[in-house]
PDB file of C-alpha atoms in Angstrom:
ATOM      1  CA  UNK A   1     -65.005-109.135  68.533  1.00  0.00           C
ATOM      2  CA  UNK A   2     -61.648-108.449  67.976  1.00  0.00           C
ATOM      3  CA  UNK A   3     -61.030-105.428  65.174  1.00  0.00           C
ATOM      4  CA  UNK A   4     -58.545-104.967  62.678  1.00  0.00           C
ATOM      5  CA  UNK A   5     -58.276-100.958  61.721  1.00  0.00           C
ATOM      6  CA  UNK A   6     -55.460-100.314  58.470  1.00  0.00           C
ATOM      7  CA  UNK A   7     -54.065 -96.883  58.321  1.00  0.00           C
ATOM      8  CA  UNK A   8     -52.900 -95.739  55.127  1.00  0.00           C
ATOM      9  CA  UNK A   9     -50.292 -92.007  56.002  1.00  0.00           C
ATOM     10  CA  UNK A  10     -49.310 -90.373  53.291  1.00  0.00           C
ATOM     11  CA  UNK A  11     -46.520 -88.144  54.556  1.00  0.00           C
ATOM     12  CA  UNK A  12     -45.378 -84.665  52.783  1.00  0.00           C
ATOM     13  CA  UNK A  13     -41.779 -86.400  50.908  1.00  0.00           C
ATOM     14  CA  UNK A  14     -39.479 -83.744  52.675  1.00  0.00           C
ATOM     15  CA  UNK A  15     -40.467 -84.826  56.350  1.00  0.00           C
ATOM     16  CA  UNK A  16     -40.073 -88.973  55.447  1.00  0.00           C
ATOM     17  CA  UNK A  17     -36.464 -88.886  57.456  1.00  0.00           C
ATOM     18  CA  UNK A  18     -37.853 -86.946  59.876  1.00  0.00           C
ATOM     19  CA  UNK A  19     -41.191 -89.140  60.709  1.00  0.00           C
ATOM     20  CA  UNK A  20     -39.296 -92.169  60.784  1.00  0.00           C
ATOM     21  CA  UNK A  21     -38.204 -91.912  64.434  1.00  0.00           C
ATOM     22  CA  UNK A  22     -41.280 -90.274  65.610  1.00  0.00           C
ATOM     23  CA  UNK A  23     -43.519 -93.305  64.265  1.00  0.00           C
ATOM     24  CA  UNK A  24     -40.867 -96.062  66.167  1.00  0.00           C
ATOM     25  CA  UNK A  25     -41.570 -94.052  69.679  1.00  0.00           C
ATOM     26  CA  UNK A  26     -45.544 -94.515  68.353  1.00  0.00           C
ATOM     27  CA  UNK A  27     -45.018 -98.082  67.930  1.00  0.00           C
ATOM     28  CA  UNK A  28     -42.940 -98.337  70.745  1.00  0.00           C
ATOM     29  CA  UNK A  29     -45.536 -96.809  73.001  1.00  0.00           C
ATOM     30  CA  UNK A  30     -48.568 -99.069  70.890  1.00  0.00           C
ATOM     31  CA  UNK A  31     -47.854-102.143  71.555  1.00  0.00           C
ATOM     32  CA  UNK A  32     -47.922-102.143  75.447  1.00  0.00           C
ATOM     33  CA  UNK A  33     -51.373-100.903  75.300  1.00  0.00           C
ATOM     34  CA  UNK A  34     -53.975-103.165  76.879  1.00  0.00           C
ATOM     35  CA  UNK A  35     -55.814-104.771  74.157  1.00  0.00           C
ATOM     36  CA  UNK A  36     -52.937-104.496  71.696  1.00  0.00           C
ATOM     37  CA  UNK A  37     -52.757-107.664  69.797  1.00  0.00           C
ATOM     38  CA  UNK A  38     -50.229-106.300  66.689  1.00  0.00           C
ATOM     39  CA  UNK A  39     -49.251-103.086  65.390  1.00  0.00           C
ATOM     40  CA  UNK A  40     -46.827-102.914  62.754  1.00  0.00           C
ATOM     41  CA  UNK A  41     -45.940-100.310  60.182  1.00  0.00           C
ATOM     42  CA  UNK A  42     -44.994-100.438  56.653  1.00  0.00           C
ATOM     43  CA  UNK A  43     -43.591 -98.361  53.629  1.00  0.00           C
ATOM     44  CA  UNK A  44     -44.866 -98.369  49.918  1.00  0.00           C
ATOM     45  CA  UNK A  45     -42.197-100.001  47.832  1.00  0.00           C
ATOM     46  CA  UNK A  46     -42.633 -97.740  45.428  1.00  0.00           C
ATOM     47  CA  UNK A  47     -44.620 -94.946  46.801  1.00  0.00           C
ATOM     48  CA  UNK A  48     -42.033 -93.830  50.084  1.00  0.00           C
ATOM     49  CA  UNK A  49     -43.931 -91.212  51.174  1.00  0.00           C
ATOM     50  CA  UNK A  50     -47.098 -93.864  51.707  1.00  0.00           C
ATOM     51  CA  UNK A  51     -46.863 -95.660  55.323  1.00  0.00           C
ATOM     52  CA  UNK A  52     -49.722 -98.100  56.244  1.00  0.00           C
ATOM     53  CA  UNK A  53     -49.902 -99.244  60.294  1.00  0.00           C
ATOM     54  CA  UNK A  54     -51.722-102.623  60.375  1.00  0.00           C
ATOM     55  CA  UNK A  55     -53.609-102.835  63.849  1.00  0.00           C
ATOM     56  CA  UNK A  56     -55.354-105.609  65.627  1.00  0.00           C
ATOM     57  CA  UNK A  57     -57.389-104.790  68.833  1.00  0.00           C
ATOM     58  CA  UNK A  58     -59.443-107.362  71.005  1.00  0.00           C
ATOM     59  CA  UNK A  59     -61.882-105.058  70.806  1.00  0.00           C
ATOM     60  CA  UNK A  60     -63.533-101.589  70.163  1.00  0.00           C
ATOM     61  CA  UNK A  61     -63.055-100.494  72.945  1.00  0.00           C
ATOM     62  CA  UNK A  62     -59.650-101.042  73.142  1.00  0.00           C
ATOM     63  CA  UNK A  63     -58.915 -99.281  70.066  1.00  0.00           C
ATOM     64  CA  UNK A  64     -61.172 -96.278  70.953  1.00  0.00           C
ATOM     65  CA  UNK A  65     -58.895 -96.059  73.733  1.00  0.00           C
ATOM     66  CA  UNK A  66     -55.867 -96.036  72.709  1.00  0.00           C
ATOM     67  CA  UNK A  67     -56.561 -92.647  70.077  1.00  0.00           C
ATOM     68  CA  UNK A  68     -56.784 -91.042  73.520  1.00  0.00           C
ATOM     69  CA  UNK A  69     -53.599 -91.904  75.122  1.00  0.00           C
ATOM     70  CA  UNK A  70     -50.792 -89.449  75.361  1.00  0.00           C
ATOM     71  CA  UNK A  71     -48.594 -90.921  72.736  1.00  0.00           C
ATOM     72  CA  UNK A  72     -51.245 -90.649  70.470  1.00  0.00           C
ATOM     73  CA  UNK A  73     -52.228 -87.647  70.810  1.00  0.00           C
ATOM     74  CA  UNK A  74     -48.577 -86.145  71.223  1.00  0.00           C
ATOM     75  CA  UNK A  75     -48.033 -87.731  67.545  1.00  0.00           C
ATOM     76  CA  UNK A  76     -51.083 -86.193  66.030  1.00  0.00           C
ATOM     77  CA  UNK A  77     -49.910 -82.726  67.254  1.00  0.00           C
ATOM     78  CA  UNK A  78     -46.351 -83.198  66.818  1.00  0.00           C
ATOM     79  CA  UNK A  79     -46.800 -84.596  62.752  1.00  0.00           C
ATOM     80  CA  UNK A  80     -50.049 -82.565  61.758  1.00  0.00           C
ATOM     81  CA  UNK A  81     -47.641 -80.366  59.394  1.00  0.00           C
ATOM     82  CA  UNK A  82     -45.975 -83.608  57.970  1.00  0.00           C
ATOM     83  CA  UNK A  83     -48.918 -85.214  57.289  1.00  0.00           C
ATOM     84  CA  UNK A  84     -50.123 -84.742  53.456  1.00  0.00           C
ATOM     85  CA  UNK A  85     -53.496 -86.970  53.892  1.00  0.00           C
ATOM     86  CA  UNK A  86     -54.449 -89.610  56.530  1.00  0.00           C
ATOM     87  CA  UNK A  87     -57.340 -92.491  56.101  1.00  0.00           C
ATOM     88  CA  UNK A  88     -58.507 -95.653  58.278  1.00  0.00           C
ATOM     89  CA  UNK A  89     -60.415 -98.373  57.434  1.00  0.00           C
ATOM     90  CA  UNK A  90     -62.050 -99.906  60.301  1.00  0.00           C
ATOM     91  CA  UNK A  91     -62.187-104.019  59.577  1.00  0.00           C
ATOM     92  CA  UNK A  92     -63.765-107.074  60.944  1.00  0.00           C
ATOM     93  CA  UNK A  93     -62.144-110.893  60.147  1.00  0.00           C
ATOM     94  CA  UNK A  94     -64.067-112.786  58.149  1.00  0.00           C
ATOM     95  CA  UNK A  95     -64.521-116.712  59.747  1.00  0.00           C
TER      96      UNK A  95
END
């Protein structure tokens, strides 16, 4: 069963520009992962420090595998002090 993930990230305002290339690098690597159907990043039009990842994975197992990938672990360590808050929601499509 497909898994949709919405990850909201609030960046410390002084780090917005610093994070952009790191987000791009994360996107580039993730889109090549097995099981990744969609992985996109959006920025709030009013609160520029709020970003939202929209992800669709073939299964929850592929998403969990994604979380252990080197580029995700590296991104998390690299940005730890730049991120103010982070929330993740796992959703299933209603048919």
